[in-house]
CSV table of C-alpha atoms and ligand atoms in Angstrom, one decimal:
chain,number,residue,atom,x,y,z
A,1,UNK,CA,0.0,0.0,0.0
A,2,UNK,CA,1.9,3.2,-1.0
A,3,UNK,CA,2.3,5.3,2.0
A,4,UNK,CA,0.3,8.1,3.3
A,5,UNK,CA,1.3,11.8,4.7
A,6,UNK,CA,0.2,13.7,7.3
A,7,UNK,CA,-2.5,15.9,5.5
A,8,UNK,CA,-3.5,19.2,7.5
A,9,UNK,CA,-5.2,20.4,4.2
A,10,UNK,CA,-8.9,22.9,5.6
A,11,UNK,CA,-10.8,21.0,2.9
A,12,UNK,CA,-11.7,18.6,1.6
A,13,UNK,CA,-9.6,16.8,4.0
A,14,UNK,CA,-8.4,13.8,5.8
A,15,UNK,CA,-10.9,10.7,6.4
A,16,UNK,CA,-10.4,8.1,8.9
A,17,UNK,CA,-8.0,5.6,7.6
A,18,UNK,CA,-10.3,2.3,8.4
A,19,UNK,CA,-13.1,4.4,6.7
A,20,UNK,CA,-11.0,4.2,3.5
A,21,UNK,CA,-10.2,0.7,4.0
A,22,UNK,CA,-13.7,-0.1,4.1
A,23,UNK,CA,-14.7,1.6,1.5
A,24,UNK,CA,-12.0,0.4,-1.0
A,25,UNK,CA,-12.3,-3.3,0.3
A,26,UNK,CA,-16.0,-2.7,-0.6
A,27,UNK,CA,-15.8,-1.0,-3.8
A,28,UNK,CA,-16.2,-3.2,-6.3
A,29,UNK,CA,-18.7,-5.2,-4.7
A,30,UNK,CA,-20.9,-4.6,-1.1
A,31,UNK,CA,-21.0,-7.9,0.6
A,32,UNK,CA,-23.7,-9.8,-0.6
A,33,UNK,CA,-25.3,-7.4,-3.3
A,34,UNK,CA,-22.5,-8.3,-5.8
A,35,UNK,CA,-22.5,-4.7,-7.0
A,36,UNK,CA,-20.4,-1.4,-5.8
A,37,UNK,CA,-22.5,1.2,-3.8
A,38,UNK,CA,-21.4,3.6,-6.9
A,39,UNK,CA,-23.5,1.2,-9.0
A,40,UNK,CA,-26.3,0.8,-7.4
A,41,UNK,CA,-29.9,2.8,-7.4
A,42,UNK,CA,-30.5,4.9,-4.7
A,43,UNK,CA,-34.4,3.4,-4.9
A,44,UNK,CA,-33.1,0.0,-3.9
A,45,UNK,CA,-33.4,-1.8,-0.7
A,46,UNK,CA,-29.7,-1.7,-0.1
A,47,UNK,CA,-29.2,2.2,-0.4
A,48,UNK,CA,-32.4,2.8,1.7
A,49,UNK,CA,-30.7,1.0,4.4
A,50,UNK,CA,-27.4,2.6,3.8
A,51,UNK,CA,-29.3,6.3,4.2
A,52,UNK,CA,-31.7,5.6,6.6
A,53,UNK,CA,-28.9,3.7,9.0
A,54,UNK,CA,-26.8,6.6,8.5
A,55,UNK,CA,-29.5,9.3,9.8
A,56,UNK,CA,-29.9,6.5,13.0
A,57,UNK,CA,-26.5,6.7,13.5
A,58,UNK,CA,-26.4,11.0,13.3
A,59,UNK,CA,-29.5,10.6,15.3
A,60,UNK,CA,-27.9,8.8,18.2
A,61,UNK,CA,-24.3,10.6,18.1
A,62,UNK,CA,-25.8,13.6,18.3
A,63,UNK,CA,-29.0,13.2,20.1
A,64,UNK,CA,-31.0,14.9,17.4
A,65,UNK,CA,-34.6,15.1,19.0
A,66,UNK,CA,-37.6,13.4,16.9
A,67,UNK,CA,-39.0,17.2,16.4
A,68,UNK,CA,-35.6,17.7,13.8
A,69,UNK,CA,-35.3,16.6,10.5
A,70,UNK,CA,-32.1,15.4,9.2
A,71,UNK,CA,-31.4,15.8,5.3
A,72,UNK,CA,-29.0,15.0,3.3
A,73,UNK,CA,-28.5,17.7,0.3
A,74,UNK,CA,-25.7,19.3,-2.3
A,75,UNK,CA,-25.0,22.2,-3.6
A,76,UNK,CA,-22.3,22.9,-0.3
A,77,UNK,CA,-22.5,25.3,2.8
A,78,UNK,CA,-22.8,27.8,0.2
A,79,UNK,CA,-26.2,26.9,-1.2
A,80,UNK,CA,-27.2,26.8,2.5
A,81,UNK,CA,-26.1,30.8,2.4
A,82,UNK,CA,-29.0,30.9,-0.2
A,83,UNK,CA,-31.4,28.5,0.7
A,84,UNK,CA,-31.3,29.4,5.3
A,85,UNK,CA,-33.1,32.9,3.9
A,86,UNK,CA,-34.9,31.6,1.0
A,87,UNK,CA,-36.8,29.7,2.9
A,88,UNK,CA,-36.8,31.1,6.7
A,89,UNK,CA,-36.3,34.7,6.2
A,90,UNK,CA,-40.4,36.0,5.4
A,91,UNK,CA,-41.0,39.1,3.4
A,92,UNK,CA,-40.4,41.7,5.5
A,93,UNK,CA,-38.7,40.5,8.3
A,94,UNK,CA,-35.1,40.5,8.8
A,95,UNK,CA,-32.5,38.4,10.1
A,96,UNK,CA,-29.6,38.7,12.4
A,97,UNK,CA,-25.9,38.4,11.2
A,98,UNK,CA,-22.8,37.8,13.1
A,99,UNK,CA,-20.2,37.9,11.1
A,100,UNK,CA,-17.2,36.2,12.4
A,101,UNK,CA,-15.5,35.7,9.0
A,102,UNK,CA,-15.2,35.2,5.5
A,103,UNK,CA,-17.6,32.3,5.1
A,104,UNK,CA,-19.8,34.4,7.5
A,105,UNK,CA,-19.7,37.1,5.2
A,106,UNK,CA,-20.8,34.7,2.3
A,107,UNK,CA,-23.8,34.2,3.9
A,108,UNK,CA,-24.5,37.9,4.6
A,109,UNK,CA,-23.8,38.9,1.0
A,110,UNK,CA,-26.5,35.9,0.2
A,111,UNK,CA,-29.4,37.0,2.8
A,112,UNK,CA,-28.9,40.3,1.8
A,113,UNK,CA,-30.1,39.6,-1.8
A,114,UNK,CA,-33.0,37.9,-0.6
A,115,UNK,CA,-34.1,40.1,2.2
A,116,UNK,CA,-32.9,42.5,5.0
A,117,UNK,CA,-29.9,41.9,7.0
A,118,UNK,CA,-28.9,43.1,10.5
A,119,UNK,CA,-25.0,42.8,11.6
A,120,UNK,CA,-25.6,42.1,15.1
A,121,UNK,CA,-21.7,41.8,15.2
A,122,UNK,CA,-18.6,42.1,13.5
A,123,UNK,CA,-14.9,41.4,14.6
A,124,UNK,CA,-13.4,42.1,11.1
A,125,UNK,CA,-11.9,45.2,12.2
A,126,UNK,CA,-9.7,42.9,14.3
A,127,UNK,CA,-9.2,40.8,11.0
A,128,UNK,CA,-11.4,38.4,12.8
A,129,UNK,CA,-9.0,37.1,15.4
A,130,UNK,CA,-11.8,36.5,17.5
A,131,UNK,CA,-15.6,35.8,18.1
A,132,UNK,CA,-17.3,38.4,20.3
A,133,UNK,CA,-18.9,38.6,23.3
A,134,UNK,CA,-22.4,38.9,24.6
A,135,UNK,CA,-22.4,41.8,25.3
A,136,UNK,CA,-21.4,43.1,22.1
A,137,UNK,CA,-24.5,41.6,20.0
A,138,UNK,CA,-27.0,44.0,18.6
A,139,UNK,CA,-29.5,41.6,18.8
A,140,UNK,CA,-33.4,42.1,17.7
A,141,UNK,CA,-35.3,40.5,19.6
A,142,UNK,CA,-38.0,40.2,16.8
A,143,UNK,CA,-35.3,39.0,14.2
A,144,UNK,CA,-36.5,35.7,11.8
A,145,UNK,CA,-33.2,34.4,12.9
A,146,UNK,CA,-29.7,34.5,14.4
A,147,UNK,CA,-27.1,33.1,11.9
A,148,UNK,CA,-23.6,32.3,13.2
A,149,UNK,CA,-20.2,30.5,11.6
A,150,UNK,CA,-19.5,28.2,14.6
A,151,UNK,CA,-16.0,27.3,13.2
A,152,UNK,CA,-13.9,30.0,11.6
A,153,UNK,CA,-12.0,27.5,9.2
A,154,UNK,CA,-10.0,30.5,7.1
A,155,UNK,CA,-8.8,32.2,10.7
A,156,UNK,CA,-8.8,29.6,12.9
A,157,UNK,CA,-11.9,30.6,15.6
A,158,UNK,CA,-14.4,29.0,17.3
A,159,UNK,CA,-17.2,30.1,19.5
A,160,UNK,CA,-16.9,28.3,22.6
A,161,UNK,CA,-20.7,28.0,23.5
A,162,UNK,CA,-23.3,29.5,21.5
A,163,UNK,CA,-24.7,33.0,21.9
A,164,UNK,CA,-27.8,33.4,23.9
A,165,UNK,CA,-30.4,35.1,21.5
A,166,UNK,CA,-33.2,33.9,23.5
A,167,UNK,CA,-36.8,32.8,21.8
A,168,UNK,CA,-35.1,33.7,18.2
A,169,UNK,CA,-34.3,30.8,16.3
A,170,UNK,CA,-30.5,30.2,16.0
A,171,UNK,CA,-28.7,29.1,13.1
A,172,UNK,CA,-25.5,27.4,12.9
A,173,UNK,CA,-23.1,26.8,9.6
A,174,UNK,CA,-20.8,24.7,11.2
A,175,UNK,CA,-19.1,23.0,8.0
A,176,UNK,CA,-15.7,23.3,9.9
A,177,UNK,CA,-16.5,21.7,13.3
A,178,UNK,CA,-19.5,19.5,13.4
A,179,UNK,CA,-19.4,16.7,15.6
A,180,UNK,CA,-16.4,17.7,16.6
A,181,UNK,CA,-17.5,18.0,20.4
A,182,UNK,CA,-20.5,17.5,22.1
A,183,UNK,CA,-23.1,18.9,20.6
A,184,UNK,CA,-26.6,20.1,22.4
A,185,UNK,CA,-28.9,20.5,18.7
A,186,UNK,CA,-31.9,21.5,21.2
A,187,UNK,CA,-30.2,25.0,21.3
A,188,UNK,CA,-30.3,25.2,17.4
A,189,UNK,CA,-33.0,25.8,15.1
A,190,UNK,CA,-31.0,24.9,11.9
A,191,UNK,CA,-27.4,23.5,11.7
A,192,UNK,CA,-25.9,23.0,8.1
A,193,UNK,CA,-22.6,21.8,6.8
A,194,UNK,CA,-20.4,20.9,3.7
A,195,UNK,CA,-19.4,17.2,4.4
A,196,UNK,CA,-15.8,17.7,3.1
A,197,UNK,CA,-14.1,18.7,6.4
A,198,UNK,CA,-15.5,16.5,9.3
A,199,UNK,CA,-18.1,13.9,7.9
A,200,UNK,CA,-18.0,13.2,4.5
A,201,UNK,CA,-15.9,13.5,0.7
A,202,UNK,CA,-17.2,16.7,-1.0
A,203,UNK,CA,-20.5,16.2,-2.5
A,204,UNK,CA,-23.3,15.9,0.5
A,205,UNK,CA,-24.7,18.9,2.5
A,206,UNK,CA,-25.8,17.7,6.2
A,207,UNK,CA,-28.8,20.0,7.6
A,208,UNK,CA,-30.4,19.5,10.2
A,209,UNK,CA,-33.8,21.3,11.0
A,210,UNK,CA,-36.3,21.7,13.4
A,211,UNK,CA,-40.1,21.1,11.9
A,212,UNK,CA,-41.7,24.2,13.0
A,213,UNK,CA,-39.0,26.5,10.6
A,214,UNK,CA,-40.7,24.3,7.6
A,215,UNK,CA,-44.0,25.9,7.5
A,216,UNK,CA,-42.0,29.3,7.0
A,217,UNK,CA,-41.2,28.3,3.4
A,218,UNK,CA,-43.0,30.6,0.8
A,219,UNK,CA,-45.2,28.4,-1.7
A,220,UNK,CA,-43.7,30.0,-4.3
A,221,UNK,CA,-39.5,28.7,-4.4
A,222,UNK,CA,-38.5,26.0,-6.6
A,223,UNK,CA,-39.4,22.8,-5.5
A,224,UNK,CA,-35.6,22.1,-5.2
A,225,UNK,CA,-35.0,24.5,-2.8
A,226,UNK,CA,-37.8,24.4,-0.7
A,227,UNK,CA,-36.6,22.1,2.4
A,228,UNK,CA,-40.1,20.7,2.5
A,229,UNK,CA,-39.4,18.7,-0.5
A,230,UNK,CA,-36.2,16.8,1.4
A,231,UNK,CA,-38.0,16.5,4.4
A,232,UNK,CA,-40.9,14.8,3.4
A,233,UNK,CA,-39.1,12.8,0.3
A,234,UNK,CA,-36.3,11.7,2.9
A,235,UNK,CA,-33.7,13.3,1.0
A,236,UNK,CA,-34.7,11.0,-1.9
A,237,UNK,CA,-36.4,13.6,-4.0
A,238,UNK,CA,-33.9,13.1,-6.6
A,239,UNK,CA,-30.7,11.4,-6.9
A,240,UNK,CA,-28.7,12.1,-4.1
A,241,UNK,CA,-24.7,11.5,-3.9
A,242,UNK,CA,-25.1,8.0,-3.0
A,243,UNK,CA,-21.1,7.5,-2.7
A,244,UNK,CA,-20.7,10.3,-0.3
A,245,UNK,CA,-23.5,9.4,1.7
A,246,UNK,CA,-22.1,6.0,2.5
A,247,UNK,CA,-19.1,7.1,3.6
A,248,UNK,CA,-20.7,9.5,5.6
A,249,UNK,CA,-22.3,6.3,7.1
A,250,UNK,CA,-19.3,4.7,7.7
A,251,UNK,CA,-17.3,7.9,9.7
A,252,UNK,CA,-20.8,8.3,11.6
A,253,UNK,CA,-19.9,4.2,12.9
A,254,UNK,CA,-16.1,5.5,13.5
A,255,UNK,CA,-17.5,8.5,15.3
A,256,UNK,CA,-19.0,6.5,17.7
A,257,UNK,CA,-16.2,3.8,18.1
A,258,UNK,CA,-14.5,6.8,19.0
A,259,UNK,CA,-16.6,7.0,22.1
A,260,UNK,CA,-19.1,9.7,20.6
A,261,UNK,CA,-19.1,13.0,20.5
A,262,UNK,CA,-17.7,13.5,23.9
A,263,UNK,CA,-15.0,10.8,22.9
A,264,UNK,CA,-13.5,12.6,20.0
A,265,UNK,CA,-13.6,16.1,21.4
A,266,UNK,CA,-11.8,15.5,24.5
A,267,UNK,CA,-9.2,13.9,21.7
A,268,UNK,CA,-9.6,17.1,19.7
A,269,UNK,CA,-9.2,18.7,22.3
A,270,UNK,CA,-6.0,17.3,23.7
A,271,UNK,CA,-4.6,17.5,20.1
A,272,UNK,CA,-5.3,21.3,19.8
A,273,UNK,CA,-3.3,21.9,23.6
A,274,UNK,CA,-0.3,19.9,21.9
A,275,UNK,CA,-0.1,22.9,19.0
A,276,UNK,CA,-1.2,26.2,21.2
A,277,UNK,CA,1.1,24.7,24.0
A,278,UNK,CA,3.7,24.9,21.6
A,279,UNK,CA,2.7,28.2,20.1
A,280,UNK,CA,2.8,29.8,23.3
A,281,UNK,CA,5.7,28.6,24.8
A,282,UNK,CA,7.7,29.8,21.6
A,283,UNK,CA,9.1,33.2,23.2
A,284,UNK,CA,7.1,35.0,20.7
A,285,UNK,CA,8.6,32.9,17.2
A,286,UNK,CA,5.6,31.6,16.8
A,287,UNK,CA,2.4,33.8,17.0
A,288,UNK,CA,-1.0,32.7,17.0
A,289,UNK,CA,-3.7,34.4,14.9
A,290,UNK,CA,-6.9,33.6,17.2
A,291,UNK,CA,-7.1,35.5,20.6
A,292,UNK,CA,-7.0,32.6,23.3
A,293,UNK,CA,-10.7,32.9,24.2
A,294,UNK,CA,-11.6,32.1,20.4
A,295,UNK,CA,-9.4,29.7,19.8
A,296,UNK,CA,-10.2,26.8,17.0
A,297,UNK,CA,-9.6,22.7,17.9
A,298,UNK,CA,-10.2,22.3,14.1
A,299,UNK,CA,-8.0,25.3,12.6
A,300,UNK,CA,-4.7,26.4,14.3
A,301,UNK,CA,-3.5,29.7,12.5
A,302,UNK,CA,-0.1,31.2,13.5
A,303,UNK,CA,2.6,33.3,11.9
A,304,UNK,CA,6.4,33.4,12.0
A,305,UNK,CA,8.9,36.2,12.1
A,306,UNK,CA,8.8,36.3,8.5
A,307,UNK,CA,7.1,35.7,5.0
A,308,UNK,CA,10.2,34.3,4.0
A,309,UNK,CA,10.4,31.8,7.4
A,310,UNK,CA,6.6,30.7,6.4
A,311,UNK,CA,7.4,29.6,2.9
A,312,UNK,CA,10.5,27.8,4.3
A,313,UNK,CA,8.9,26.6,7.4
A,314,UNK,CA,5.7,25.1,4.6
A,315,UNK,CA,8.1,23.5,1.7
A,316,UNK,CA,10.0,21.8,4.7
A,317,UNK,CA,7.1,20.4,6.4
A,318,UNK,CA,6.5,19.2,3.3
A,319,UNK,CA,10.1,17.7,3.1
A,320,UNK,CA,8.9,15.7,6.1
A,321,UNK,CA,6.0,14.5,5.2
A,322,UNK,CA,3.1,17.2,6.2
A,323,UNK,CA,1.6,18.8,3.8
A,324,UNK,CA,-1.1,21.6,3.4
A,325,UNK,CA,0.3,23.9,5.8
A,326,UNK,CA,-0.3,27.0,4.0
A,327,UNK,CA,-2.5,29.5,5.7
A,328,UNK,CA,-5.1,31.4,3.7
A,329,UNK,CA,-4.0,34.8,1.6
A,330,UNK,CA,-6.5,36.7,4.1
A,331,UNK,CA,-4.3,35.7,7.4
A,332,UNK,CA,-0.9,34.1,6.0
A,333,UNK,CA,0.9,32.2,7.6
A,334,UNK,CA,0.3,28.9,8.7
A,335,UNK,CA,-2.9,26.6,9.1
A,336,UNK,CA,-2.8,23.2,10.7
A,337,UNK,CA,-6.4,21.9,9.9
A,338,UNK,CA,-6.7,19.2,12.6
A,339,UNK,CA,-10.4,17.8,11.9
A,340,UNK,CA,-11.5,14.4,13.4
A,341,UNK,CA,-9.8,12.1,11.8
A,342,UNK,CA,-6.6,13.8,11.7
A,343,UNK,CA,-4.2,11.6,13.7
A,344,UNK,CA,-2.6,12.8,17.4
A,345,UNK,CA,1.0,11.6,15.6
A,346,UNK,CA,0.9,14.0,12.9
A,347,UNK,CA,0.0,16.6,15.4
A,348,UNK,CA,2.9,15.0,17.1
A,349,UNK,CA,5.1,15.4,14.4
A,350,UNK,CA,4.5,18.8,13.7
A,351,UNK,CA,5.3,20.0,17.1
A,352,UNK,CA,8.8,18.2,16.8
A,353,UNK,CA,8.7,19.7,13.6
A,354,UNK,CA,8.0,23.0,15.0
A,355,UNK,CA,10.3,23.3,17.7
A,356,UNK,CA,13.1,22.1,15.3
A,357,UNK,CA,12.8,24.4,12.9
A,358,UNK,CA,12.9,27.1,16.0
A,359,UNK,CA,16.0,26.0,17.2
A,360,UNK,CA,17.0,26.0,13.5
A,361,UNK,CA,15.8,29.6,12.6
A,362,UNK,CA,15.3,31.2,15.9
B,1,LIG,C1,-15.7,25.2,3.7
B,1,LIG,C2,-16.7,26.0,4.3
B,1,LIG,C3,-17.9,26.5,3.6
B,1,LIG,C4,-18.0,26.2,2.1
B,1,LIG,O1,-18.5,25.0,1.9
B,1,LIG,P1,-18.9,24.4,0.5
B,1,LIG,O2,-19.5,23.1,0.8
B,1,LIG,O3,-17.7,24.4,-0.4
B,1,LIG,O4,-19.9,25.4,-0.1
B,1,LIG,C5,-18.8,27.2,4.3
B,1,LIG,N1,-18.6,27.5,5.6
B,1,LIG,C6,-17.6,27.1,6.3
B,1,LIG,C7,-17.5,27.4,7.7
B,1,LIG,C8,-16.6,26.3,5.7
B,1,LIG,O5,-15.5,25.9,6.4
């Protein structure tokens, strides 16, 4: 089997290596069908297991309550920026933004095409190195909804606990964390996310909504995007990405031979102390993008003394065997994506790494 790097790449990114190995060792035929799962029809008896025992098995990690609908969609997180207002945002109400980002932005500049927008908070004047605080929401308390990025996957932030908007429904895109940690869906309305980075391979949209946002859907929008449809079709309006669902499927069984949610976030979390540990113990050669009250168990953003370090410090990681290191053009620097089913040793390895090329360089 040819070998396999450390792969700290935002997205789409790593999958659980026994998830691979059971979907190659099942590829060319699923036990006892004779046929691959990218062959077969997504009306047969075998895919309706595969979908419906992968909603159980979201159901149970996450405690979804009987009074939420889980769908699977496509069309990415970035559909979800058009569809969350399409079909919860009535005529002449208006919604609550906080905008923690440049996916959070996305989703503003989406809503606001389709109907009024309120930034109930912004911390891009700090080049988003943080989430804010209670306090600082402008909240309406007569808003459709709250919307909020849970996982800042470009800067490397995470809200800690969710805001308190009280009776207003609260909206989550959290693409970049989901499952990540425990997860308490009561205090959501509507969470969506882009497979590609913690459940899935690009191609499947989880959401998961609560049945009294459906009757808000205007009569009127495109059968497609109406969440209606999915709901009462079971995601099986039309063809949905069967492949992607099925591994989804699988990662959901890792997830909880992982001990659940509570299981792989204390991992996550232990692996996310390794790097900031190491981060802040660098005398200041290593300088972390996300204030320490925001800071991301998925996405650890830091810089180094120079640009000209950061390209050296990325092509020898690479060298070495880790590779998608580079931050994003908006912060620079470094990103260490470290979603589920990265593994504690590469996060190991970078830290050696790290305080190598320190002693190196420093
Ligand atoms: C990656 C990402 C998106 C975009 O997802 P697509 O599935 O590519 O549309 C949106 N929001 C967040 C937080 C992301 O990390």
């Amino acid at each position: 089997m040819t070998e396999r790097i450390f792969n700290f790449a935002a997205g789409p990114a790593v999958l659980p290596e026994p998830v691979l190995g059971e979907a190659q060792r099942d590829l060319m035929a699923l036990p006892g069908i004779g046929m691959s799962v990218l062959e077969i029809s997504h009306r047969s008896k075998t895919f309706e297991a595969i979908i419906r025992g992968t909603e159980e098995d979201i159901r149970k990690l996450a405690r979804v309550p009987d009074n939420y609908q889980v769908l699977f969609l496509q069309g990415g997180a970035s559909l979800q920026f058009a569809m969350v207002p399409m079909n919860i945002l009535p005529a002449g109400s208006q919604a609550d933004y906080i905008v923690t980002g440049s996916w959070s932005k996305k989703a503003v500049k989406e809503a606001g095409k389709l109907g009024r927008v309120n930034i109930a908070a912004s911390t891009e004047s700090e080049n988003f190195c943080r989430v804010p605080q209670q306090p600082e929401l402008k909240l309406d308390p007569e808003a459709a909804y709250v919307h909020i990025t849970t996982n800042n996957t470009i800067f490397g932030t995470e809200w800690r606990r969710e805001p308190e908007v009280g009776r207003v429904p609260l909206v989550a895109d959290a693409s970049s964390d989901i499952f990540s940690r425990p997860l308490d869906v009561t205090r959501y309305a509507l969470i969506y996310a882009g497979a590609q980075k913690n459940l899935a391979p690009a191609g499947v949209t989880l959401v998961i909504i609560r049945d009294d946002l459906l009757s808000r859907s205007p009569k009127t929008l495109p059968t497609m995007l109406d969440y209606n449809t999915h709901a009462r079709e079971k995601s099986l309006y039309n063809t949905p990405p069967v492949f992607a669902i099925y591994v989804m499927g699988l990662v959901m069984k890792w997830l909880h031979g992982q001990g659940g949610l509570e299981g792989i976030g204390r991992k996550n979390a232990e692996k996310a102390k390794l790097l900031y540990d190491t981060l802040d113990s660098s005398g200041g050669f290593f300088r972390p993008h996300a204030r320490p009250d925001s800071r991301s168990n998925m996405n650890v953003t830091f810089r180094l003394p120079s640009e000209e370090l950061e390209k050296r410090f990325v092509a020898e990681a690479a060298k070495a065997g880790m590779d998608g290191l580079k931050g994003h053009r908006s912060v620079g620097g470094i990103r260490a994506s470290i979603y589920n089913a990265f593994p504690r040793a590469g996060v190991e390895a970078l830290v050696t790494f790290m305080k190598e090329f320190q002693r190196r360089n420093g």
